[in-house]
GROMACS .gro file of C-alpha atoms in nm:
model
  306
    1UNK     CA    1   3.748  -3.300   2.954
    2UNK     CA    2   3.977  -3.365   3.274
    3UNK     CA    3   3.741  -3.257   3.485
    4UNK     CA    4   3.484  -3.618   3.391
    5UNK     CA    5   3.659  -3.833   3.573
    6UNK     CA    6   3.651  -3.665   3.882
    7UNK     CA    7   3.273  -3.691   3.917
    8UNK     CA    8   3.237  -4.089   3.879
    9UNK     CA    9   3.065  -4.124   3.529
   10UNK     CA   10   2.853  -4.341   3.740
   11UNK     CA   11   2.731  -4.078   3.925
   12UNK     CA   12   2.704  -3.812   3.644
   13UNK     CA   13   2.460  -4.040   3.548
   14UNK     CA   14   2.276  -3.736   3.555
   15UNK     CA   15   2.107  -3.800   3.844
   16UNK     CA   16   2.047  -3.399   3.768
   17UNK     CA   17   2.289  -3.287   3.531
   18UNK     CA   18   2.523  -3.179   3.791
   19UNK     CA   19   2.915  -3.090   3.624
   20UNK     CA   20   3.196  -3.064   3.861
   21UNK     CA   21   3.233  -2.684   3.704
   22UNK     CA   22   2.936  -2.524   3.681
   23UNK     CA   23   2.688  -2.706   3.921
   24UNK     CA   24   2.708  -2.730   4.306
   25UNK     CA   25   2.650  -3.000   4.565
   26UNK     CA   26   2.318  -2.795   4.656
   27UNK     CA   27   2.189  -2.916   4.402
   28UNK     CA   28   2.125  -3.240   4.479
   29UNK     CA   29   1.845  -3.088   4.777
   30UNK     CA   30   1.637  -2.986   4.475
   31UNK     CA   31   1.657  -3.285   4.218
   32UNK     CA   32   1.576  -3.489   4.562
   33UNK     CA   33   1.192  -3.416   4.497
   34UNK     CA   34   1.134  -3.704   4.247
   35UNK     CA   35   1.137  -3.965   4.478
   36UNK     CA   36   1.025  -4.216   4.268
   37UNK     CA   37   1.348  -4.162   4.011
   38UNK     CA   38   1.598  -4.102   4.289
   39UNK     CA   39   1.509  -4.460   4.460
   40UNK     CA   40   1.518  -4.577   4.114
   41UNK     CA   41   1.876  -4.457   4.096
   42UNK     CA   42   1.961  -4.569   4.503
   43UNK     CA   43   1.861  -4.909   4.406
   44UNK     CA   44   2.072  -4.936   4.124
   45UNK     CA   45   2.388  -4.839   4.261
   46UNK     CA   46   2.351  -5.032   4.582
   47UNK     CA   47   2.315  -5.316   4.290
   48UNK     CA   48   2.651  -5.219   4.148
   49UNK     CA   49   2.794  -5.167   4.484
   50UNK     CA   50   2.686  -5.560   4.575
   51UNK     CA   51   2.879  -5.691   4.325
   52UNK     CA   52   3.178  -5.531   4.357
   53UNK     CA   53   3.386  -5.823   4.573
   54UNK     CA   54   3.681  -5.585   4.637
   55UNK     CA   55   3.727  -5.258   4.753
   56UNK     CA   56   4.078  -5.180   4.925
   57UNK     CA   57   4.031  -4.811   4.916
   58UNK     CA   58   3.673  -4.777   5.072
   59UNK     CA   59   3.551  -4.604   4.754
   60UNK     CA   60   3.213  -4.686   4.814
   61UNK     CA   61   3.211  -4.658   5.157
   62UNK     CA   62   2.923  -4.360   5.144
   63UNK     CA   63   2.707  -4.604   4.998
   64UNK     CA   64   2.487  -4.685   5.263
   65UNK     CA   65   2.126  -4.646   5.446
   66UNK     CA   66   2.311  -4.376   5.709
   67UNK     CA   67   2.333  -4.125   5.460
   68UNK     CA   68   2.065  -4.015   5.155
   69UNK     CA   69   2.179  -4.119   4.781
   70UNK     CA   70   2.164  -3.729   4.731
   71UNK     CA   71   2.470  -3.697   4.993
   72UNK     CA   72   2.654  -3.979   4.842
   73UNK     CA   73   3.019  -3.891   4.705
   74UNK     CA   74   3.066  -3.831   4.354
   75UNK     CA   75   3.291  -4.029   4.234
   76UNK     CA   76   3.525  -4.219   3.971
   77UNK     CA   77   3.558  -4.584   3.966
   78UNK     CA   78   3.899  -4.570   3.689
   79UNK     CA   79   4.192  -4.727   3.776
   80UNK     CA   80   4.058  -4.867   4.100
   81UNK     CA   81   4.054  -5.270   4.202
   82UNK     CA   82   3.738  -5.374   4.161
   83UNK     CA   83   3.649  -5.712   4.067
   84UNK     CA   84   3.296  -5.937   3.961
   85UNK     CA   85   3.054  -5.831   3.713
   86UNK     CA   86   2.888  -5.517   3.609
   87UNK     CA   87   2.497  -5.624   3.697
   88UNK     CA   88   2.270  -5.594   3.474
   89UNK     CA   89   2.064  -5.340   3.738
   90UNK     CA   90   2.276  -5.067   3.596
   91UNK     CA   91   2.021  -5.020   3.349
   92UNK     CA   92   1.793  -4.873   3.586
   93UNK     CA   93   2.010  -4.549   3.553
   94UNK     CA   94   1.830  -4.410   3.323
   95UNK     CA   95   1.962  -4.098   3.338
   96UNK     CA   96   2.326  -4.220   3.311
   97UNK     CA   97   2.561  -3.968   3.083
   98UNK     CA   98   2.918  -4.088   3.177
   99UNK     CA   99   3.044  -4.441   3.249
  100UNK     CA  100   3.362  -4.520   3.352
  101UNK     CA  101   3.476  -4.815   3.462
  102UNK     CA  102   3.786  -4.870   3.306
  103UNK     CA  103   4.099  -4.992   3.449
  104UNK     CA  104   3.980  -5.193   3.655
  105UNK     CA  105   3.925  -5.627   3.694
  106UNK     CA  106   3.567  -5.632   3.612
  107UNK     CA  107   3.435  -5.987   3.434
  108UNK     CA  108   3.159  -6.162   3.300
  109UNK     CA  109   2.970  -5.966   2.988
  110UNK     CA  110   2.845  -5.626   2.890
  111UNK     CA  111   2.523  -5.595   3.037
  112UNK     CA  112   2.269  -5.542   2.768
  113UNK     CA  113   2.051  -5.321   2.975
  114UNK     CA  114   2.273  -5.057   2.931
  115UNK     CA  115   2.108  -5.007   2.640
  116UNK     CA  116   1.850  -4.892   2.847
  117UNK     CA  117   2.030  -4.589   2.940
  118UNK     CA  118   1.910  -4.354   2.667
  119UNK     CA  119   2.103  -4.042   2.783
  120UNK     CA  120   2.392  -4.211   2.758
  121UNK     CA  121   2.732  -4.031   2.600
  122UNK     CA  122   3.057  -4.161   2.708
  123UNK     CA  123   3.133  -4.549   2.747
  124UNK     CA  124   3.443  -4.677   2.878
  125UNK     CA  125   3.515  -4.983   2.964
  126UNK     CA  126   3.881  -5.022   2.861
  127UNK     CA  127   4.140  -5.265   3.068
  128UNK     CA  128   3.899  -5.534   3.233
  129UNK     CA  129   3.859  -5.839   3.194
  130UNK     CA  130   3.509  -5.821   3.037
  131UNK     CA  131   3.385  -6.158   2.799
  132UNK     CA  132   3.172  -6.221   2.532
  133UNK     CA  133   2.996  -6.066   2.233
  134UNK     CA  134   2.903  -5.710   2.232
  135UNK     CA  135   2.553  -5.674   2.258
  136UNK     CA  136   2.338  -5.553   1.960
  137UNK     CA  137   2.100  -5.375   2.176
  138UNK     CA  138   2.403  -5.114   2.247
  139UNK     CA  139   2.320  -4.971   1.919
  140UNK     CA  140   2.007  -4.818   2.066
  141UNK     CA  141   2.202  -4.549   2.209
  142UNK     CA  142   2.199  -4.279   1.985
  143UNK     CA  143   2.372  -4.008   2.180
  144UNK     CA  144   2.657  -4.233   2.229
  145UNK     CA  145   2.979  -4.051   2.105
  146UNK     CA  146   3.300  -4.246   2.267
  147UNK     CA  147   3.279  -4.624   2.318
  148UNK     CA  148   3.608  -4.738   2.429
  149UNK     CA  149   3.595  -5.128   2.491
  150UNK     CA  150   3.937  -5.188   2.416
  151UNK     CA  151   4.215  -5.457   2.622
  152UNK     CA  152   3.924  -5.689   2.695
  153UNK     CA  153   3.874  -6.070   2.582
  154UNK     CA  154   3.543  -5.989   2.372
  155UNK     CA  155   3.473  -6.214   2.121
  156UNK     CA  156   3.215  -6.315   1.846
  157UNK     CA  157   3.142  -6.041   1.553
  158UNK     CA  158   3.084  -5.679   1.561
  159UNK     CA  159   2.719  -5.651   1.552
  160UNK     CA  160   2.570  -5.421   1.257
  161UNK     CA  161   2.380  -5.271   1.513
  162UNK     CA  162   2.680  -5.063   1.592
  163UNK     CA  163   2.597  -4.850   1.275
  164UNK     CA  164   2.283  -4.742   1.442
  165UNK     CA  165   2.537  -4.490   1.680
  166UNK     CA  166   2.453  -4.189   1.450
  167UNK     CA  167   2.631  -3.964   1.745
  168UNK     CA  168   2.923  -4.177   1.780
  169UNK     CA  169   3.251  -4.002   1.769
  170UNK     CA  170   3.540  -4.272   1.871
  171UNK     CA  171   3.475  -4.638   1.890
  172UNK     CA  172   3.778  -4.837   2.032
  173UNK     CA  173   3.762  -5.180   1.993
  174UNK     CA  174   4.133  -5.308   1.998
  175UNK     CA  175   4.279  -5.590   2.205
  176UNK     CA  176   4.004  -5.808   2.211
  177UNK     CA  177   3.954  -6.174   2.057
  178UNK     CA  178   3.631  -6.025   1.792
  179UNK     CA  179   3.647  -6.194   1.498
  180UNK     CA  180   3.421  -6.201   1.151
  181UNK     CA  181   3.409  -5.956   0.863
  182UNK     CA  182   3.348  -5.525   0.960
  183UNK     CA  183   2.978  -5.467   0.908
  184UNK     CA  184   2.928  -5.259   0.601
  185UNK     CA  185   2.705  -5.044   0.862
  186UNK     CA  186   2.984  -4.926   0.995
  187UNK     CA  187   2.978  -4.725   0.653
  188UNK     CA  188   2.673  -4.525   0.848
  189UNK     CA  189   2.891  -4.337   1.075
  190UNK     CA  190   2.896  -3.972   0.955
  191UNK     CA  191   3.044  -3.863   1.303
  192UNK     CA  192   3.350  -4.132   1.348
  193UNK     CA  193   3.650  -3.960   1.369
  194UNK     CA  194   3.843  -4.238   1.585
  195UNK     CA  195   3.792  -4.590   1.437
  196UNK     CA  196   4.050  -4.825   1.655
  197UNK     CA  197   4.088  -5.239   1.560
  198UNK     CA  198   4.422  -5.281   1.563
  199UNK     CA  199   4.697  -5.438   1.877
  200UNK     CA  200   5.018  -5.391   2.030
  201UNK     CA  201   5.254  -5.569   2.027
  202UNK     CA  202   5.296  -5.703   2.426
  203UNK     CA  203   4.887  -5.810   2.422
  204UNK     CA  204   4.652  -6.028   2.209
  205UNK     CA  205   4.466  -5.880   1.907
  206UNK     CA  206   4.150  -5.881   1.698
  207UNK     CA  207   4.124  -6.156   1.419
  208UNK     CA  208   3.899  -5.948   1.192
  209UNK     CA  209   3.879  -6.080   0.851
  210UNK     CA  210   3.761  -5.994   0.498
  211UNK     CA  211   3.787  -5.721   0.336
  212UNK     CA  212   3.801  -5.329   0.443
  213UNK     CA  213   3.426  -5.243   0.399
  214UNK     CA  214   3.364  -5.043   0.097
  215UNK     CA  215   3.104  -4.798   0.281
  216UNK     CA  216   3.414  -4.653   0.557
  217UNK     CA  217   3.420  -4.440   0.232
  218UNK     CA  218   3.134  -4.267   0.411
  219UNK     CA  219   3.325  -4.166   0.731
  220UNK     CA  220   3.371  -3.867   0.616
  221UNK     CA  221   3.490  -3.718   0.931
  222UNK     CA  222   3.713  -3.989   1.048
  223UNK     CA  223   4.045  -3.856   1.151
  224UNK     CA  224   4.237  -4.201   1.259
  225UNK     CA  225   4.202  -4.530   1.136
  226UNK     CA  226   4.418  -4.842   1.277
  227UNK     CA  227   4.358  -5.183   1.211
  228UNK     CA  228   4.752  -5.296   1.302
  229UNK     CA  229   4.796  -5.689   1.359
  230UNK     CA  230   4.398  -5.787   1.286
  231UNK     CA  231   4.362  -6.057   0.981
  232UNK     CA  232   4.195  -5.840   0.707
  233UNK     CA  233   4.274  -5.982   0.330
  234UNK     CA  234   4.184  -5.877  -0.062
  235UNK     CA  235   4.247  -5.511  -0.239
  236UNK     CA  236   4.158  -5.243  -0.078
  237UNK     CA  237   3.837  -5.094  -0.206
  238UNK     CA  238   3.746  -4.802   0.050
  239UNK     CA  239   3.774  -4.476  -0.143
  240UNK     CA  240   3.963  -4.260   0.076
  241UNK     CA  241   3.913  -3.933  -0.153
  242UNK     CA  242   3.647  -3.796   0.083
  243UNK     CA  243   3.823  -3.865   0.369
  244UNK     CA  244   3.968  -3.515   0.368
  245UNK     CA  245   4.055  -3.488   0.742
  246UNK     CA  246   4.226  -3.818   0.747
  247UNK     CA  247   4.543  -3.792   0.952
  248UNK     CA  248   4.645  -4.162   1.049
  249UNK     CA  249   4.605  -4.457   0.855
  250UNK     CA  250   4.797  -4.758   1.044
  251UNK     CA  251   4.674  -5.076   0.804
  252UNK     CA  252   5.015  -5.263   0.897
  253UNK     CA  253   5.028  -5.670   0.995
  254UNK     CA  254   4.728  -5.778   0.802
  255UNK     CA  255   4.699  -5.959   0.467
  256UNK     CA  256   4.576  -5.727   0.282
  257UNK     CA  257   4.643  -5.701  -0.104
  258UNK     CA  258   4.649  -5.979  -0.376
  259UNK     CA  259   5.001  -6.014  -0.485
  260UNK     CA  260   4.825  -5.837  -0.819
  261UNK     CA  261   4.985  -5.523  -0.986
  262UNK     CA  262   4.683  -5.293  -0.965
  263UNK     CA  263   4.708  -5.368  -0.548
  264UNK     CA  264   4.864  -5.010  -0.517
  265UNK     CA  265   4.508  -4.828  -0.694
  266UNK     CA  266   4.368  -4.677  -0.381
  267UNK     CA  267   4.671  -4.456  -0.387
  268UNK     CA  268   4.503  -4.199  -0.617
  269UNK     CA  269   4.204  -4.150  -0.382
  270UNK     CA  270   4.468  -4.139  -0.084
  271UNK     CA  271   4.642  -3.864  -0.260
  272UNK     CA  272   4.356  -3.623  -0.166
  273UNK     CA  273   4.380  -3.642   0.193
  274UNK     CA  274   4.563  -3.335   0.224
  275UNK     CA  275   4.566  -3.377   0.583
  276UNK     CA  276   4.745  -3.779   0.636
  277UNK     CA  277   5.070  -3.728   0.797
  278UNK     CA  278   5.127  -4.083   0.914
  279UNK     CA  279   5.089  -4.400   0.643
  280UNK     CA  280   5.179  -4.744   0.733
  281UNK     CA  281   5.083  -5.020   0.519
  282UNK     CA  282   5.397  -5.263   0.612
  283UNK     CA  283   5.373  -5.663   0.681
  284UNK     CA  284   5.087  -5.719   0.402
  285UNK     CA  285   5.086  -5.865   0.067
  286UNK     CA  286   5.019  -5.640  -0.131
  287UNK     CA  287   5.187  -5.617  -0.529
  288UNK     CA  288   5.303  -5.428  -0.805
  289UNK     CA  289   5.501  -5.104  -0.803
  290UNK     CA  290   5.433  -4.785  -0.645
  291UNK     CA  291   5.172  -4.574  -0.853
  292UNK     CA  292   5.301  -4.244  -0.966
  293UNK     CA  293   5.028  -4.053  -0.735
  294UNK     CA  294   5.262  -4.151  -0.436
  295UNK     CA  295   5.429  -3.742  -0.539
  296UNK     CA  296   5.068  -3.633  -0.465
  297UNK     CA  297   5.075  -3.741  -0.158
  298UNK     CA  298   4.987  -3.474   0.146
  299UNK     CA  299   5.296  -3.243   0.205
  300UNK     CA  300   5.207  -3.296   0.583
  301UNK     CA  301   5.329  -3.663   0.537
  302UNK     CA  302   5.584  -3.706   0.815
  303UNK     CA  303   5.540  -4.101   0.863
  304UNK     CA  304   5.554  -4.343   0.556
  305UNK     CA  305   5.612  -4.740   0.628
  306UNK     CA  306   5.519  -4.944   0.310
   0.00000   0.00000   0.00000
């Protein structure tokens, strides 16, 4: 998909399904007929152009009275320098497929009427400086399939709306201050294939606690799993048998495990992902010896930290 961020997921907003490969700039002269929707759309992004303090490269430049909203640039706002809020006007996009803003020094919170953006596939709003909760009315979108909200300061818990995203493919959530026990509607997510909580080691990290939901037995299409540095505690119950494309587990730096012998017990349901080739379960507390399923273990296994 290299070809996204070259159109502004702003603009792909679908102002009429145009893709940098198959579509043309003619097209615009057409979708121009519904006036009503376009100056719905011109309105909105002269509201997201207002708040944007700085702009040392001119980006938005085209974004002005001279020229029609139909002849305005396409373009991508990633790894730019813009700074202030993302207004809550952005909601008036209705037609909105792609969003990125990521990489950038945007503040204040997610605005909620993005939820209003029904069409809406891609998220990203990784590397900011974005605050607050996520809001609940984000699990409205139900095309959604790659929210990336990761190396922010959000905080509060992960709303149980966010098992509503039926579509959703990879939620990244990592770096952040969110705190609170996983929503067992995360469970819902027949889709997930990229599930990211977890840190690094140069940046702050989640403090998730509680146990690993039960229901992630469910994501039965989830292919990575990481949940490095967050604060999850108690045996691990998640039954990882139908997991079969499971390829990374990374549960390392938590507390998980009871100092108990049977800690180890989830190993037999591991031992059917025939796919796992990296393992990490290191800096927890968990007990006991290692089961005898361990020789069952995927013969794809190239990474094992215990």
């Amino acid at each position: 998909m290299a070809y996204l961020p070259i159109f502004f997921h702003l603009f792909v907003l679908h102002l009429f399904i145009i893709t940098l490969l198959h579509s043309p700039f003619p097209t615009f002269a057409a979708a121009c007929t519904c006036s009503n929707g376009i100056e719905t759309d011109r309105l909105a992004l002269l509201a997201i152009k207002a708040q944007v303090i700085k702009d040392p490269h001119g980006i938005l430049s085209s974004w002005n009275d001279s020229l029609h909203c139909c002849n305005w640039t396409g373009l991508n706002l990633e790894l730019n320098h813009f700074h202030n809020v993302i207004p809550q006007e952005i909601g008036h996009l209705f037609r909105l497929k792609y969003l990125n803003l990521s990489n950038n020094s945007f503040s204040g919170e997610i605005p909620s009427n993005l939820s209003v953006c029904s069409s809406l596939i891609w998220l990203r709003l990784g590397f900011n400086k974005l605050i607050g909760k996520i809001p609940f009315q984000l699990g409205s979108l139900q095309k959604l399939e790659r929210v990336q909200l990761h190396y922010n300061n959000l905080s509060g818990l992960l709303p149980s709306s966010i098992g509503n995203l039926s579509s959703v493919k990879s939620l990244s959530l990592a770096v952040n201050s969110l705190e609170g026990k996983i929503p067992d509607s995360l469970g819902r997510l027949k889709n997930l294939e990229f599930l990211g909580l977890g840190l690094t080691f140069w940046y702050g990290h989640n403090l998730f606690t509680g146990p690993l939901p039960t229901s992630l037995s469910n994501a039965s299409n989830l292919l990575e799993f990481d949940t490095n540095g967050s604060d999850f505690t108690g045996k691990i119950t998640v039954d990882f048998g139908g997991l079969t494309s499971l390829w990374w587990l990374v549960l390392a730096s938590n507390s998980l495990g009871t100092g108990e012998a049977d800690d180890l017990s989830f190993f037999n349901s591991l031992s059917r992902c025939r796919n796992l080739q990296i393992l990490d379960l290191s800096d927890n507390q968990f007990g006991g010896v290692l089961p005898n399923s361990i020789s069952n273990f995927s013969n794809q296994l190239v990474s094992l930290r215990l």
